[in-house]
Short mmCIF file of C-alpha atoms in Angstrom, two decimals:
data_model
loop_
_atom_site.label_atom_id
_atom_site.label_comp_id
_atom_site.label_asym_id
_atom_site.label_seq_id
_atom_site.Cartn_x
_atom_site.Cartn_y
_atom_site.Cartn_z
CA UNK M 1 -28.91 51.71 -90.17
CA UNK M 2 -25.61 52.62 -91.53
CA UNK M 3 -22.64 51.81 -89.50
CA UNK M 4 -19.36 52.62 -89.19
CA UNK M 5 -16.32 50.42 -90.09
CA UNK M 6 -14.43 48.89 -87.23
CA UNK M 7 -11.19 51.08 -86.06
CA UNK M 8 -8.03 49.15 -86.83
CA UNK M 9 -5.82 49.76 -83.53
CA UNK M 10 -3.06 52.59 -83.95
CA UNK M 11 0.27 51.85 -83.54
CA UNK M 12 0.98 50.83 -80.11
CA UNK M 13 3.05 53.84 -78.26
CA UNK M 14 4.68 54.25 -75.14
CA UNK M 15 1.89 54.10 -72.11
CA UNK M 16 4.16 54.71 -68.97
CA UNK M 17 6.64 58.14 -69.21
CA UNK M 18 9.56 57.99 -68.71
CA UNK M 19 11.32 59.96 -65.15
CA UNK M 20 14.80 59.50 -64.98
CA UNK M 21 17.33 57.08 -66.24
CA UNK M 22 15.53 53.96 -64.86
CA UNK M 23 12.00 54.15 -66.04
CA UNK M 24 13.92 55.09 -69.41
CA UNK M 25 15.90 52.01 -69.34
CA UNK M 26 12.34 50.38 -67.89
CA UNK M 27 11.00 51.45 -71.12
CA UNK M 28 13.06 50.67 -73.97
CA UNK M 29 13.59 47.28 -72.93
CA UNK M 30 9.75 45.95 -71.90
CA UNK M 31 8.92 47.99 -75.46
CA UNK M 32 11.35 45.69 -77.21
CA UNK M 33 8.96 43.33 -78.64
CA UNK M 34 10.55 40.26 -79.19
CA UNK M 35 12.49 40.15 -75.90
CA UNK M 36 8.34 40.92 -74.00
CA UNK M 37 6.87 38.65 -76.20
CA UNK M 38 9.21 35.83 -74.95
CA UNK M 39 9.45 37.27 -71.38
CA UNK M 40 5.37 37.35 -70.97
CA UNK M 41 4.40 34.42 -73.65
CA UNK M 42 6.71 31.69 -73.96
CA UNK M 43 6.94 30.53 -70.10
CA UNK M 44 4.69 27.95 -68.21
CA UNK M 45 1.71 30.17 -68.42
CA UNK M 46 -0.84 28.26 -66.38
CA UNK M 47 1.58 26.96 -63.59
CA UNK M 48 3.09 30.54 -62.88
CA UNK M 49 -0.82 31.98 -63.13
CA UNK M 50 -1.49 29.45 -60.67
CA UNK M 51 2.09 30.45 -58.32
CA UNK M 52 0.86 33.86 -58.57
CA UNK M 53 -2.70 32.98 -57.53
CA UNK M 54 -1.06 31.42 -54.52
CA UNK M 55 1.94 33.66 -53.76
CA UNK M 56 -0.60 36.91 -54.18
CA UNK M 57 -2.69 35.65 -50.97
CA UNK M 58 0.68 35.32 -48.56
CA UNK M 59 -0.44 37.53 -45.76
CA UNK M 60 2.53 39.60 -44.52
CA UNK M 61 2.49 43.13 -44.67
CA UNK M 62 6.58 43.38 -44.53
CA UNK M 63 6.42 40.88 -47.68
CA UNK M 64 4.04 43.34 -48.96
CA UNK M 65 5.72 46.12 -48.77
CA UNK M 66 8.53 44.75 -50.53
CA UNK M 67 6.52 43.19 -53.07
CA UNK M 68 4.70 46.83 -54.08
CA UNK M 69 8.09 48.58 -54.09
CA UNK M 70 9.81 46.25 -56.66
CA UNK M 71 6.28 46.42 -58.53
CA UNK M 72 6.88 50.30 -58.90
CA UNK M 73 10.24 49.46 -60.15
CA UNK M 74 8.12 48.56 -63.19
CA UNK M 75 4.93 50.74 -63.21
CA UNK M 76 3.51 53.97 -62.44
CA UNK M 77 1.60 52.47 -58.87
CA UNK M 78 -0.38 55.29 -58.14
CA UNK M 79 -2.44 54.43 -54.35
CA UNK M 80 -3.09 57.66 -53.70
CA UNK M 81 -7.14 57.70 -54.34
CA UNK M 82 -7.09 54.01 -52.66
CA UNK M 83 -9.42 53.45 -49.51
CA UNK M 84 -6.55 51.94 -48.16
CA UNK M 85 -2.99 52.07 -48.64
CA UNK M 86 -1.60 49.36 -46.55
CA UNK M 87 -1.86 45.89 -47.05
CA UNK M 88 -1.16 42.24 -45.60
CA UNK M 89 -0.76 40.76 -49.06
CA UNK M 90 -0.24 42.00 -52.75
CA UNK M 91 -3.71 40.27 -53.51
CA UNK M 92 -5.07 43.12 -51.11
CA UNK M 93 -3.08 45.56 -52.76
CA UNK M 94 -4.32 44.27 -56.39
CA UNK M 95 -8.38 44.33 -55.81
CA UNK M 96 -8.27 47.71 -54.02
CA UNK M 97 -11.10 49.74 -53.20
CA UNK M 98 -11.39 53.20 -54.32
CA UNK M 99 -11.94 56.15 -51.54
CA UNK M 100 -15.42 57.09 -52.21
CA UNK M 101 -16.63 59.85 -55.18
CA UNK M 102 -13.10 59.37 -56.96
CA UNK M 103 -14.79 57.73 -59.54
CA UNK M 104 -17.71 60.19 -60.31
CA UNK M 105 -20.39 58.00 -62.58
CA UNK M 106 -22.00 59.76 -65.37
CA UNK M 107 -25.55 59.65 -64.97
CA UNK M 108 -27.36 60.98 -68.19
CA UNK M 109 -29.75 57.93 -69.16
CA UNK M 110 -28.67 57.60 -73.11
CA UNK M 111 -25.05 56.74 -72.28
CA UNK M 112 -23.66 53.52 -71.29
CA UNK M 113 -20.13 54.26 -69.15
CA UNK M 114 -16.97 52.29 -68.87
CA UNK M 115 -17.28 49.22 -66.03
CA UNK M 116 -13.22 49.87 -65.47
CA UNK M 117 -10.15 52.44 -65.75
CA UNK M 118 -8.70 51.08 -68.68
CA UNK M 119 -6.67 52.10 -72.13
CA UNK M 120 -9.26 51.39 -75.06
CA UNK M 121 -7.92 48.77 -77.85
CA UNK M 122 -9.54 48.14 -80.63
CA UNK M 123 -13.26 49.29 -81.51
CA UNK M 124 -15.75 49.59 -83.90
CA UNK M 125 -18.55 48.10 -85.35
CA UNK M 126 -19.47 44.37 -85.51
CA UNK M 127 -19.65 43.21 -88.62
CA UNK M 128 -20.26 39.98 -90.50
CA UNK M 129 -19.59 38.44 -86.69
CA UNK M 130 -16.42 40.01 -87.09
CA UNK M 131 -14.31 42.35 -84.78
CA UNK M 132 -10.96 42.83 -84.12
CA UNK M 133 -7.86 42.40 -81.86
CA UNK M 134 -5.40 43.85 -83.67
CA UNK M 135 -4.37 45.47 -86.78
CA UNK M 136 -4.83 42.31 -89.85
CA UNK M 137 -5.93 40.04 -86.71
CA UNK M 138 -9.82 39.38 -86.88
CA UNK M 139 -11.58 37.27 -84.85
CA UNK M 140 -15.68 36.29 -84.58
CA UNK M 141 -17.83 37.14 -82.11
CA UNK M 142 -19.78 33.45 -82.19
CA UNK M 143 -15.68 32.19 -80.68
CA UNK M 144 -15.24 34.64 -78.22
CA UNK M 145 -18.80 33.87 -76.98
CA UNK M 146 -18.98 30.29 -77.22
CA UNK M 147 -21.95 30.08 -79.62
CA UNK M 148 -23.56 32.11 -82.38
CA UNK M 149 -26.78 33.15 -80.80
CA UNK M 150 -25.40 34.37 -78.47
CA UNK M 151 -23.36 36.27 -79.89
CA UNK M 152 -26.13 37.08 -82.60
CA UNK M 153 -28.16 40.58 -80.87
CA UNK M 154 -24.86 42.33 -81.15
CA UNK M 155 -24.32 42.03 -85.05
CA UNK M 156 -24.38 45.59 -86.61
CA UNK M 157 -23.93 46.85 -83.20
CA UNK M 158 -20.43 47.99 -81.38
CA UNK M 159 -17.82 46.49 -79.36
CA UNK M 160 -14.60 48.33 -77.22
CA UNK M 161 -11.93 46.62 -76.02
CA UNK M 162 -10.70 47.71 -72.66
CA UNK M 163 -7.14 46.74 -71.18
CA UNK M 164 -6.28 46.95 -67.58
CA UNK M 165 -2.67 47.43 -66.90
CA UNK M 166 -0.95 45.82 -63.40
CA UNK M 167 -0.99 49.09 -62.19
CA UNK M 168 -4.51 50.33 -62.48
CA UNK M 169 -7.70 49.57 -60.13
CA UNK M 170 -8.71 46.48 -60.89
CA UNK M 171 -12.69 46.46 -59.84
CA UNK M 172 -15.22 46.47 -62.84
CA UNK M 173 -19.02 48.09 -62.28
CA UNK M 174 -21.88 48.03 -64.02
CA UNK M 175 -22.46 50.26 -67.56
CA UNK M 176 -26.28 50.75 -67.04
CA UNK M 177 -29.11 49.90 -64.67
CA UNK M 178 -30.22 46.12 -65.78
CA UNK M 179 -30.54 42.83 -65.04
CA UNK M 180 -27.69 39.99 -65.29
CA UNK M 181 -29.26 37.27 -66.89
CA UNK M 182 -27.01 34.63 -67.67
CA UNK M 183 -22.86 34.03 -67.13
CA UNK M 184 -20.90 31.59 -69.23
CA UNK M 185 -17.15 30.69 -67.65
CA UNK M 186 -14.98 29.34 -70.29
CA UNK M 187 -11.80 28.18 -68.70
CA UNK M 188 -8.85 28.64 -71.15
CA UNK M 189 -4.77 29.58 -71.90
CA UNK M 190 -3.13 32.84 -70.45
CA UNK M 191 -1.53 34.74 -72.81
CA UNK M 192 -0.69 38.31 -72.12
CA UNK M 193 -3.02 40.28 -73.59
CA UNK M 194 -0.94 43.51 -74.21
CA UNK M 195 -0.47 44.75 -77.78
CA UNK M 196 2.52 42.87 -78.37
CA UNK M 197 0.95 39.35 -78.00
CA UNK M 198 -2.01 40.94 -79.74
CA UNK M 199 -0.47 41.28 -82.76
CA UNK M 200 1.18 37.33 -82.85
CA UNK M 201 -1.31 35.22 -81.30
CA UNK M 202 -4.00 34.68 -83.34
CA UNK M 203 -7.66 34.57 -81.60
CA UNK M 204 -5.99 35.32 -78.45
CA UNK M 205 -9.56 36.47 -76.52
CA UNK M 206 -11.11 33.35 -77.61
CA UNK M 207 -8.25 31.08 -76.44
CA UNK M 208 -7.67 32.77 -72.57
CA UNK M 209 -10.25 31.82 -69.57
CA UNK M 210 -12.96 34.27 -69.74
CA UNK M 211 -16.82 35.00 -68.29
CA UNK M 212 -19.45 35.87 -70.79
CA UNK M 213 -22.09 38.49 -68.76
CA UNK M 214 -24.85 38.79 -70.47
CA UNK M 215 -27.23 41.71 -69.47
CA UNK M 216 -30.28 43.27 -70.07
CA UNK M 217 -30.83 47.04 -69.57
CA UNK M 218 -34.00 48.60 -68.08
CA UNK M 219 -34.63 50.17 -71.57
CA UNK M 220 -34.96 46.84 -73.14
CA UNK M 221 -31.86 46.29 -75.18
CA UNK M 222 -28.87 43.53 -74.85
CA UNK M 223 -25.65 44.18 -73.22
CA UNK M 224 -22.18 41.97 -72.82
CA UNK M 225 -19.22 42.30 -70.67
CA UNK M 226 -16.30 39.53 -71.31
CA UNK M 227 -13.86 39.62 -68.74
CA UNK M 228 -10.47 37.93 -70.65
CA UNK M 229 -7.89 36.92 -67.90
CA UNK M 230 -4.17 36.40 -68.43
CA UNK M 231 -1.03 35.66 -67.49
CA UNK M 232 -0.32 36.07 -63.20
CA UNK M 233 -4.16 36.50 -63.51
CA UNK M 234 -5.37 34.39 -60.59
CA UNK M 235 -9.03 34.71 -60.90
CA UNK M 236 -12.03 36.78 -61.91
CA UNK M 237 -14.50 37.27 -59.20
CA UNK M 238 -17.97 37.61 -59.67
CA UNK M 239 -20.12 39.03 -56.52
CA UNK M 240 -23.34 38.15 -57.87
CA UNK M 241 -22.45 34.67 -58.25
CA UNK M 242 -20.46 34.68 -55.02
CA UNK M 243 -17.78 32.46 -56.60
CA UNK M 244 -13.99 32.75 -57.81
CA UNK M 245 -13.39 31.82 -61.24
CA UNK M 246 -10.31 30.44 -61.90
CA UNK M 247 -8.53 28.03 -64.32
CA UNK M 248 -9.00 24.74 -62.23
CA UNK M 249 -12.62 25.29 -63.53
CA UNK M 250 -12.90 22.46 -66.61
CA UNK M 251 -15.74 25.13 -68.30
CA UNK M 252 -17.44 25.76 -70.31
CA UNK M 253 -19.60 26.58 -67.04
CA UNK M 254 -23.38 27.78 -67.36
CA UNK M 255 -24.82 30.25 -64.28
CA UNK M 256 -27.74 31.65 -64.97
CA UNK M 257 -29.09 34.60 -62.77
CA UNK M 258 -31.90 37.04 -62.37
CA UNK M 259 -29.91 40.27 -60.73
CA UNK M 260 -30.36 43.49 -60.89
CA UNK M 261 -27.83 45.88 -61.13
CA UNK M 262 -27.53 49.74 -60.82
CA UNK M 263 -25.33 51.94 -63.22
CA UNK M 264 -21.56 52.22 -61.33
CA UNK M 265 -22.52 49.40 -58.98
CA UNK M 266 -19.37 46.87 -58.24
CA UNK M 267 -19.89 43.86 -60.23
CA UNK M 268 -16.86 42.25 -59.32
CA UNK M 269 -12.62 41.90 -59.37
CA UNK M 270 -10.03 40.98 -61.40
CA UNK M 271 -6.78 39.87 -59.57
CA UNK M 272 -4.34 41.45 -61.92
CA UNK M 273 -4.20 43.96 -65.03
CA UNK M 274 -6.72 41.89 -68.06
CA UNK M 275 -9.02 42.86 -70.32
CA UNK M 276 -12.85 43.72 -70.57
CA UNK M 277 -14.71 43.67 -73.93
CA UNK M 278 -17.67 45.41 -74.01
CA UNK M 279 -20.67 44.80 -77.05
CA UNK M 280 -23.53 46.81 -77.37
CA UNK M 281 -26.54 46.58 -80.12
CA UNK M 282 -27.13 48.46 -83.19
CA UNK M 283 -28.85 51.44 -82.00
CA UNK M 284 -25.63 52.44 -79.89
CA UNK M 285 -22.64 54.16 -81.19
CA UNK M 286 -19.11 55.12 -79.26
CA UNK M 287 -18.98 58.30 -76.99
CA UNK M 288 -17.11 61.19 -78.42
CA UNK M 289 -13.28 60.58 -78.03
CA UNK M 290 -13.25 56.59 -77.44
CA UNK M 291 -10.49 55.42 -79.63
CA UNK M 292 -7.59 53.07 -79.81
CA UNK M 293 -5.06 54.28 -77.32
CA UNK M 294 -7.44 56.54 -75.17
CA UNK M 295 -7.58 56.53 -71.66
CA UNK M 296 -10.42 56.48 -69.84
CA UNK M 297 -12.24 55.94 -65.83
CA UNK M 298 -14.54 53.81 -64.72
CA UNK M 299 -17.60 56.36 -64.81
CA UNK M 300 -17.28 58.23 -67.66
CA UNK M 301 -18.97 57.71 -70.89
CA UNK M 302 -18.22 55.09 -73.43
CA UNK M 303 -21.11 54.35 -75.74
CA UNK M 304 -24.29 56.23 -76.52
CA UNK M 305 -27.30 56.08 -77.56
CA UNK M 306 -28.23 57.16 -81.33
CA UNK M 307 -31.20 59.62 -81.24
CA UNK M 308 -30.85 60.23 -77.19
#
């Protein structure tokens, strides 16, 4: 089967617009590259993912509410379609539940739909073991994984990279109805993983703590979700394993499961903005209109099946 070459990431532009002097002041100084690179990169990474793991579970809803309004100082917070909009603790206000039917999952059997609301990075096809991070930055499947067979059902086939901004609803769900077979927890670094540090750090998915979720669909055919976490990124939470994943894990860590999923069902939580990369197998191709830079819901379509 002929496939398609992978899509070198556009140019990164603006993702938050500007309203009024401060958001354009906001802007032009978090898009100055080296200044965010420095700002997000070169501090104690670990220790201040590990303060934030502890400062995000203070319970008091006054701290809260001063917490979330210097937070919209710097994003475009939107609670308005969460179940609740009051918190004790910025942890509660970062793993948010959706009111329900806000996220409307697409149903139609031959397409697999995003786990997360997210701003798709780079995609394409896998080839060689290759896919990319970046513009000129490559990295192989068989690091990102942990080992090459695993990694091996998903040559020829597709990847997308998803990134979760602070700001966006942080629950992931389930692409298809399946089964989860088997989680690998790699603990690791926490770089940022926005476009900036994208295009310095080389192999920057395959250096961060991650989960490998391996899946396989009711048709048959392999699925992966990797769940990268990053700076201020206290954990990954995984509710079929009923545990917390966090750095203090040594990794790598082998789970594996028998657990049945249904398309759009809640698989589990990250505890700030990350990144999701999602690998199909040959036989799949991206839905019409994923590309670097789009923006997409949890729900809605993201890779199809060829001939469906």
């Amino acid at each position: 089967m002929k496939t398609s070459r992978p899509l070198a990431p556009a140019a990164h532009a603006k993702e938050v617009p500007a309203t009024g002097f401060w958001a354009r002041w906001r802007d032009r100084l978090l898009l100055q590259e080296d200044l965010n690179f420095l700002l997000t990169n070169r501090i104690p990474r670990i220790a201040l993912t590990r303060f934030m793991g502890w400062y995000s579970r203070l319970r008091s809803p006054w701290l809260t509410r001063l917490n979330i309004a210097v937070w919209r100082w710097f994003t475009d917070l939107d609670l308005s379609e969460a179940k609740e909009t009051r918190f004790d603790s910025l942890q509660a206000c970062f793993t948010r539940e959706l009111r329900p039917g806000v996220r409307p999952i697409d149903a139609r059997p031959d397409f697999l739909t995003s786990p997360c609301d997210a701003i798709v990075g780079a995609c394409g096809a896998v080839q060689a073991g290759q896919l990319w991070q970046a513009k000129g930055m490559g990295y192989r499947a068989e690091d990102l994984f942990g080992q090459a067979e695993r990694a091996a059902p998903f040559e020829g086939g597709h990847f997308v990279t998803l990134r979760l901004t602070s700001s966006m609803y942080h629950r992931f769900h389930a692409p298809a109805d399946g089964r989860i077979e088997h989680t690998t927890y790699l603990s690791g670094d926490a770089w940022n993983v926005n476009p900036i540090a994208l295009k310095r750090v080389q192999r920057l998915f395959c250096r961060n703590e991650r989960a490998v979720i391996r899946l396989r669909l009711n048709t048959g055919e392999p699925l992966a979700l990797v769940p990268v976490a990053a700076v201020l990124v206290a954990s990954i939470r995984l509710h079929w394993l009923n545990v917390l994943l966090h750095l203090r894990w040594p990794g790598p860590t082998e789970m594996p499961s028998d657990h049945p999923v249904r398309k759009g069902e809640e698989l589990g939580w990250f505890e700030h903005g990350s990144t999701i990369i999602v690998f199909a197998p040959p036989g799949f191709a991206l839905a019409d209109g994923i590309a670097t830079g789009h923006r997409l819901r949890m729900g809605e379509p993201l890779l199809r099946r060829l001939g469906g």
